[in-house]
mmCIF file of C-alpha atoms in Angstrom:
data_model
loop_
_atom_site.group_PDB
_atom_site.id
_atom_site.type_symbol
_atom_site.label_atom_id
_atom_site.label_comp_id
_atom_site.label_asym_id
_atom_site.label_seq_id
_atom_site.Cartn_x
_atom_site.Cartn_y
_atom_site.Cartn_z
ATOM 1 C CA UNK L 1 -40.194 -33.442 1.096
ATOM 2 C CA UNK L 2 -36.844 -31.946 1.473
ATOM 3 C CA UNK L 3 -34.499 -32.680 4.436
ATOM 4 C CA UNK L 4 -33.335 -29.816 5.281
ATOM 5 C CA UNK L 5 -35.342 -26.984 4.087
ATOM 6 C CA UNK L 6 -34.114 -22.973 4.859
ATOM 7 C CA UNK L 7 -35.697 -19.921 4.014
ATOM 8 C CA UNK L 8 -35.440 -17.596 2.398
ATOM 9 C CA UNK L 9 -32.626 -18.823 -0.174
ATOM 10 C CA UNK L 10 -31.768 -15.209 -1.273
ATOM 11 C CA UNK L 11 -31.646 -12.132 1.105
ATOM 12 C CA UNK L 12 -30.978 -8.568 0.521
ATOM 13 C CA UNK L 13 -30.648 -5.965 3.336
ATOM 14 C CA UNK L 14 -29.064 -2.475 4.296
ATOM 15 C CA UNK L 15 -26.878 -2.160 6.969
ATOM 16 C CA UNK L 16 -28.291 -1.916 10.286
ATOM 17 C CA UNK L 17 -31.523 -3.721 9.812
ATOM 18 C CA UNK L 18 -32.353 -7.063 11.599
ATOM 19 C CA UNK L 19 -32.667 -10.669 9.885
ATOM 20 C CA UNK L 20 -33.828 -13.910 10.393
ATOM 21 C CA UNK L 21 -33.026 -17.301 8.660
ATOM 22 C CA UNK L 22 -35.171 -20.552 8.992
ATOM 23 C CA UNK L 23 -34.029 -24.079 9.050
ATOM 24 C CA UNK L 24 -36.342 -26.777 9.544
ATOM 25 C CA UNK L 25 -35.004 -30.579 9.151
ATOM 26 C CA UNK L 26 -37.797 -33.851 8.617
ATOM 27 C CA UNK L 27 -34.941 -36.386 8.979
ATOM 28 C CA UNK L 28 -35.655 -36.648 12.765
ATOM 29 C CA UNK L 29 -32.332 -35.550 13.880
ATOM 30 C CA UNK L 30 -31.028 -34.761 17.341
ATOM 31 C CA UNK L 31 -28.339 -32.457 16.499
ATOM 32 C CA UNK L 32 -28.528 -28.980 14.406
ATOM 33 C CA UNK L 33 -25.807 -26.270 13.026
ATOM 34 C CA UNK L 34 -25.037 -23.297 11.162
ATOM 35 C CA UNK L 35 -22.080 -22.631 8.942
ATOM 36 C CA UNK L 36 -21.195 -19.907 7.196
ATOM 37 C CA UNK L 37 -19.408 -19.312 3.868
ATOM 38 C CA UNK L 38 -17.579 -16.466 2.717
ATOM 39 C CA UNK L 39 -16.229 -15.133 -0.684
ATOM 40 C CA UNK L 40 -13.197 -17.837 -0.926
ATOM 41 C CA UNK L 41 -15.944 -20.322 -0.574
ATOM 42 C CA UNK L 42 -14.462 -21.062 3.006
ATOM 43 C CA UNK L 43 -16.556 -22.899 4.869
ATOM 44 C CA UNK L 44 -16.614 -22.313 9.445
ATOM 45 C CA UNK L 45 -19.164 -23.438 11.890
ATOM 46 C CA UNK L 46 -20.808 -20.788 13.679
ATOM 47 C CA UNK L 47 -23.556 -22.785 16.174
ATOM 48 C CA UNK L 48 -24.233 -26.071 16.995
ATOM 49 C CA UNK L 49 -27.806 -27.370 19.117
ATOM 50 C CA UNK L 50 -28.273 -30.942 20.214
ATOM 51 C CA UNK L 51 -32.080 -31.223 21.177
ATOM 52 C CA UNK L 52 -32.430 -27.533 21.566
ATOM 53 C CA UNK L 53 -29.376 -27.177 23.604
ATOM 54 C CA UNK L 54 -26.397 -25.159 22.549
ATOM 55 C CA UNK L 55 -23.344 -27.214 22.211
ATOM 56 C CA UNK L 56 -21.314 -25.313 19.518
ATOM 57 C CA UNK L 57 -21.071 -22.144 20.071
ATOM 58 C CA UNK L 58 -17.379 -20.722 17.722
ATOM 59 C CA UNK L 59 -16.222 -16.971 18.416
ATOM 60 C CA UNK L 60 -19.285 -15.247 16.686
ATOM 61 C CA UNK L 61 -20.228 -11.589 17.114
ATOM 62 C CA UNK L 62 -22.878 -11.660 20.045
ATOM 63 C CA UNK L 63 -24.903 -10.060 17.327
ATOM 64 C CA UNK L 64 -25.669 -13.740 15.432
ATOM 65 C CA UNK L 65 -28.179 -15.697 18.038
ATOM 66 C CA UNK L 66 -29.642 -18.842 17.424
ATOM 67 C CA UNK L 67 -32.750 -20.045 18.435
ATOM 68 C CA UNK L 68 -34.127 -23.564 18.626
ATOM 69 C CA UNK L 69 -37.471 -23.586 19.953
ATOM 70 C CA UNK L 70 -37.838 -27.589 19.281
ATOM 71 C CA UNK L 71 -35.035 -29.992 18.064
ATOM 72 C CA UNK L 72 -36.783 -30.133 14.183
ATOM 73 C CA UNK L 73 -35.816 -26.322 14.172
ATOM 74 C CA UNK L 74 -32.787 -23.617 14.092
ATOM 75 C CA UNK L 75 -33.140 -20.680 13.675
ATOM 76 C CA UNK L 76 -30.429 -17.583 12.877
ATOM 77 C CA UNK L 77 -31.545 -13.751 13.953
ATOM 78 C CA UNK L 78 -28.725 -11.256 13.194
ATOM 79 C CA UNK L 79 -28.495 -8.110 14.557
ATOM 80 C CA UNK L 80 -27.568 -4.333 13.072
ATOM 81 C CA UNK L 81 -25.629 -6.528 9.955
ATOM 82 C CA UNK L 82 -22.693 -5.119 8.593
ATOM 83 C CA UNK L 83 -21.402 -5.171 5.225
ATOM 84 C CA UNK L 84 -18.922 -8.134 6.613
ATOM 85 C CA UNK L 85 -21.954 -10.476 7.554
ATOM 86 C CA UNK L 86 -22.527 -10.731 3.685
ATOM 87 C CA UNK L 87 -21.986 -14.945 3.060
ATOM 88 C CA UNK L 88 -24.039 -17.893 2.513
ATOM 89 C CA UNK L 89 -25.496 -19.422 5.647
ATOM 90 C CA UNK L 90 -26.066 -23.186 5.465
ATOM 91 C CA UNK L 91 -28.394 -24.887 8.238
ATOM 92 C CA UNK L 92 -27.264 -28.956 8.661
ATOM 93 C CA UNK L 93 -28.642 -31.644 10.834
ATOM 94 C CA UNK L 94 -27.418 -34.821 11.391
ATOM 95 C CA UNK L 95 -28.149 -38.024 14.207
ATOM 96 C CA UNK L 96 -24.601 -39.684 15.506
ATOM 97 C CA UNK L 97 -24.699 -43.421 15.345
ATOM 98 C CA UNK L 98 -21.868 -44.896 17.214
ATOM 99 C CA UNK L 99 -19.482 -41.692 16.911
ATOM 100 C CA UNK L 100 -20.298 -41.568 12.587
ATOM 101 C CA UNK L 101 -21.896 -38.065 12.285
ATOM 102 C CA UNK L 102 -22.864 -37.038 9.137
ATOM 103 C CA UNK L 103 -24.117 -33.763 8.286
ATOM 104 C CA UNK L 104 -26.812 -33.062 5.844
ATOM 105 C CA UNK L 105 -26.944 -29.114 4.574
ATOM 106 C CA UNK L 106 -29.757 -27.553 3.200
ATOM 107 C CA UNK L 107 -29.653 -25.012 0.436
ATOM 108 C CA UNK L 108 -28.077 -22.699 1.555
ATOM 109 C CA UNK L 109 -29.228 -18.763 2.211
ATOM 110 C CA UNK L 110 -27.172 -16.048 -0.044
ATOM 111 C CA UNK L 111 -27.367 -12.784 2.201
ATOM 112 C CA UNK L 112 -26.117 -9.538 0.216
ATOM 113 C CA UNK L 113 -25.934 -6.519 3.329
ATOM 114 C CA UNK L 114 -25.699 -3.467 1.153
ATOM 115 C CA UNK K 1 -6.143 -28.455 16.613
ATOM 116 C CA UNK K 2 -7.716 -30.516 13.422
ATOM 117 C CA UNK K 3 -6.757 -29.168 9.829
ATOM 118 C CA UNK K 4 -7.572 -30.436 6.233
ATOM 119 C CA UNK K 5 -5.442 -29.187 3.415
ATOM 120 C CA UNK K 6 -6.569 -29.143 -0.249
ATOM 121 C CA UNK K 7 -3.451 -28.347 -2.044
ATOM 122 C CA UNK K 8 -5.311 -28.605 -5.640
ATOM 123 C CA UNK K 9 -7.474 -24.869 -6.371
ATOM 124 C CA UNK K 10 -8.798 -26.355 -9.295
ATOM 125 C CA UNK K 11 -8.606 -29.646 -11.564
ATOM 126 C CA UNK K 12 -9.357 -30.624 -15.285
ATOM 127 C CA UNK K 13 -10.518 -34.277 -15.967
ATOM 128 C CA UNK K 14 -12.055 -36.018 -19.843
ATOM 129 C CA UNK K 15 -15.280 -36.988 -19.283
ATOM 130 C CA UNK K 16 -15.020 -40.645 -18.600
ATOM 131 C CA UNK K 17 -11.384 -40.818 -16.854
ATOM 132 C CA UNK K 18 -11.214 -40.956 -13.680
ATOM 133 C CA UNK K 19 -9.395 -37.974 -11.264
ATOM 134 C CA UNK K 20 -8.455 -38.021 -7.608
ATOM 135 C CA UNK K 21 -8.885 -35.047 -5.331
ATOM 136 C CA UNK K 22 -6.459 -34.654 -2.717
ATOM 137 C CA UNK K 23 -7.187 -34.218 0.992
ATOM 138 C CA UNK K 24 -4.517 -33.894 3.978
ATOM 139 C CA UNK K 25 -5.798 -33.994 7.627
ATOM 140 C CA UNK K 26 -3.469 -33.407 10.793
ATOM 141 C CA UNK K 27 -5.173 -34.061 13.871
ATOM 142 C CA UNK K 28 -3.589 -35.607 17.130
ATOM 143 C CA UNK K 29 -7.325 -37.730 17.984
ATOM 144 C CA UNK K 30 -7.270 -41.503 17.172
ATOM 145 C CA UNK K 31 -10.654 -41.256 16.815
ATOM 146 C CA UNK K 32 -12.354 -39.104 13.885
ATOM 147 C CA UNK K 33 -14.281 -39.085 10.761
ATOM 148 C CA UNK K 34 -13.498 -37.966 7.471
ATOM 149 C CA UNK K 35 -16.197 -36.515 4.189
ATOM 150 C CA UNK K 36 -16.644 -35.348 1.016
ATOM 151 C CA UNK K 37 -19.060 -32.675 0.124
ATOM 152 C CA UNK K 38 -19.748 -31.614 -3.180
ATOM 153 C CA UNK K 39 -20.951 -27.754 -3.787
ATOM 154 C CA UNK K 40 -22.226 -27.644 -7.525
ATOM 155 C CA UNK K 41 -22.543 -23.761 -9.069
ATOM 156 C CA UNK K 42 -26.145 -24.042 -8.046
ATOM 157 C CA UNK K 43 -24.648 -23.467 -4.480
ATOM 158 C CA UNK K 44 -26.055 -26.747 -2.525
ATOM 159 C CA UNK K 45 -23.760 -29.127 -0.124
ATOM 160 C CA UNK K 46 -24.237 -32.772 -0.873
ATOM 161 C CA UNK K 47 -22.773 -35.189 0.955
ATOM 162 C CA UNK K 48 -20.666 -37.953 -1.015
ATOM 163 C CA UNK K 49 -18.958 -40.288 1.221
ATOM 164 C CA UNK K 50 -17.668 -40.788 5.014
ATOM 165 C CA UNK K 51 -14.583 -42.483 6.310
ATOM 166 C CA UNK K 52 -14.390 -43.452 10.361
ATOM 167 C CA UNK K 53 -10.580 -43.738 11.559
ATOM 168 C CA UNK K 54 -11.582 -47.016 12.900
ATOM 169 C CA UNK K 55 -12.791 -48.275 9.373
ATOM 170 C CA UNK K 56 -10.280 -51.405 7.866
ATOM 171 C CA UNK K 57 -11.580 -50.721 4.476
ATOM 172 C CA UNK K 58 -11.446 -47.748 2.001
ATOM 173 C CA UNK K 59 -15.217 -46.577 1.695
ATOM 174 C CA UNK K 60 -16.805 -46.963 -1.701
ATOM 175 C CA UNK K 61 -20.272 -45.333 -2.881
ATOM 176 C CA UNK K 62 -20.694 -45.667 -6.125
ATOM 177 C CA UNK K 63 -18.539 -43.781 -8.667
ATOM 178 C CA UNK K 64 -16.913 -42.543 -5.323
ATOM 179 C CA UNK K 65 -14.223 -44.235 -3.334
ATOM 180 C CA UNK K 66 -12.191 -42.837 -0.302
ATOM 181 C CA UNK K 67 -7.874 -43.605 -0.553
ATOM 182 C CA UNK K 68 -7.562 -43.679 3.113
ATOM 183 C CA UNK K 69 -3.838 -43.808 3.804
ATOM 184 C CA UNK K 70 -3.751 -43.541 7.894
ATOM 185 C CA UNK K 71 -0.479 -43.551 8.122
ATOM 186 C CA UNK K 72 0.232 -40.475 5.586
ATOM 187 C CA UNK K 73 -2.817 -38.859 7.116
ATOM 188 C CA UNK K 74 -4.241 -38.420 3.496
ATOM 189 C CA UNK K 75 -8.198 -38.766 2.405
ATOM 190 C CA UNK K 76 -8.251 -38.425 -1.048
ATOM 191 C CA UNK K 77 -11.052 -38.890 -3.155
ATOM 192 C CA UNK K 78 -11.389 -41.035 -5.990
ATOM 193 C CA UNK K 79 -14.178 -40.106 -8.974
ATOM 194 C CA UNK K 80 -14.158 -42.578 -11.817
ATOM 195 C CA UNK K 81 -15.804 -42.872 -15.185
ATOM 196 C CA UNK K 82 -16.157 -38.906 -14.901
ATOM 197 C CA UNK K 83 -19.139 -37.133 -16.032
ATOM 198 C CA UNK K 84 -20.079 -33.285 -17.318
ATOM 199 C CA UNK K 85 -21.877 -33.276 -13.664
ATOM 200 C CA UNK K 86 -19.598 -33.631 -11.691
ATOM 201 C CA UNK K 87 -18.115 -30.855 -12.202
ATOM 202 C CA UNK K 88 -18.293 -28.559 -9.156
ATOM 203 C CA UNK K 89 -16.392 -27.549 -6.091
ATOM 204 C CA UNK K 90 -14.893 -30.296 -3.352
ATOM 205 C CA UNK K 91 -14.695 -30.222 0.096
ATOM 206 C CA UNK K 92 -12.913 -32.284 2.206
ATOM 207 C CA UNK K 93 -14.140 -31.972 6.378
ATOM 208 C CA UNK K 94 -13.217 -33.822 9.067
ATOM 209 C CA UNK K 95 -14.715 -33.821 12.879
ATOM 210 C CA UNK K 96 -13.915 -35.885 16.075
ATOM 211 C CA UNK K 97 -15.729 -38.233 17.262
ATOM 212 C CA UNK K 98 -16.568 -36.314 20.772
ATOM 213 C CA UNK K 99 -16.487 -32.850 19.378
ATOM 214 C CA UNK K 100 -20.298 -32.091 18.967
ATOM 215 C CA UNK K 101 -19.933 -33.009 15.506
ATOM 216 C CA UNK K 102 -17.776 -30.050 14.194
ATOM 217 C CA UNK K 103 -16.919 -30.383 10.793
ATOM 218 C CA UNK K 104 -13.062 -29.037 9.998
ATOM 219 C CA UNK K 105 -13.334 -27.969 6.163
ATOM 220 C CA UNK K 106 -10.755 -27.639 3.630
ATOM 221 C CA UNK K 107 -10.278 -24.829 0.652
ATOM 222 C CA UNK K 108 -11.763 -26.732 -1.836
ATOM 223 C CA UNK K 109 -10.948 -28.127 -5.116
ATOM 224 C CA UNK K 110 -12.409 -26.978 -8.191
ATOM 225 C CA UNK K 111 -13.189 -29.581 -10.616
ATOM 226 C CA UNK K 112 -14.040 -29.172 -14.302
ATOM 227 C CA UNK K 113 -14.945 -31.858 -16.640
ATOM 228 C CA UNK K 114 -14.248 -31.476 -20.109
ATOM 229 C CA UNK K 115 -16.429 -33.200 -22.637
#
């Protein structure tokens, strides 16, 4: 019964090829992001959907597009990935209550471009 | 434009003592929230404790507490009674209130508890 669940956790790819992460959140939540971390552990939003709208959307290579085809669900397809895109993705939800607006992250998902 | 400065890479603490984590925010917005996040090494973001600009009192959960100095612009967390698992990574994050959420994250701090 996990909160915010993403798969897969680990993913391994050449350069060029096409991915896809999940994130799927059972806390009922309106609002859904992506974050990425690099190497320095640095932590940026990428995307940002509130009931399947986009709201957040940072300066992100056009190849990164989100999907959210209901509000329990964002997904992350990259395209033709690059040695650069090589991070941990994190998928968070979270419900604002009177402008408090915390975030809950899953797992994370480790992806190695090679 | 919001920042959050952690000016401490990495900390050492005796298990049972208590440590403080430092956290620096600059942001122009009266109205904004401030975390904690804890990243063990087994890579996961949990969330510790949340401070609203608006809040009169320092918030507490559990072994946590938040030093909210308004004034100084400082969020600085306070871990007491310190044990082998907390060691991890820190992040302090802020957002505004009508920014979509956006979390604002610091470098981290480090923190190693020695037994």
């Amino acid at each position: 019964d996990t909160a915010v669940s993403q798969t897969p956790k680990y993913l391994v790819t050449q350069m060029g090829n096409d991915k896809s992460i999940k994130c799927e959140q059972n806390l009922g939540h309106d609002t859904m992001y992506w974050y990425k971390q690099d190497s320095k552990k640095f932590l940026k939003i990428m995307f940002s959907y509130n009931n399947k709208e986009l709201i957040i959307n940072e300066t992100v290579p056009n190849r990164f597009s989100p999907k959210s085809p209901d509000k329990a669900h964002l997904n992350l397809h990259i395209n033709s990935l690059e040695l650069g895109d090589s991070a941990v993705y994190f998928c968070a939800s979270s419900q604002e209550i009177r402008g408090k607006n915390i975030q809950y992250f899953g797992a994370g998902t480790r992806l190695s471009v090679l | 434009a919001q920042k959050i400065t952690q000016t401490q890479p990495g900390m050492f603490v005796q298990e049972k003592e208590a440590v403080t984590l430092d956290c620096t925010y600059d942001t122009s917005d009266p109205s904004y929230g401030l975390f904690w996040y804890k990243q063990p090494s087994s890579g996961e973001m949990i969330f510790l404790i949340y401070q609203g600009s608006y809040d009169q009192q320092n918030a507490t959960e559990g072994r946590y507490s938040l030093n909210f100095q308004k004034a100084r612009k400082s969020a600085n967390l306070v871990i007491s009674a310190s044990q082998l698992g907390d060691s991890a990574m820190y992040f302090c994050a802020t957002s505004l209130y009508n920014q979509g959420g956006k979390l604002i994250f610091g470098q981290g701090t480090e923190l190693s508890v020695k037994p």
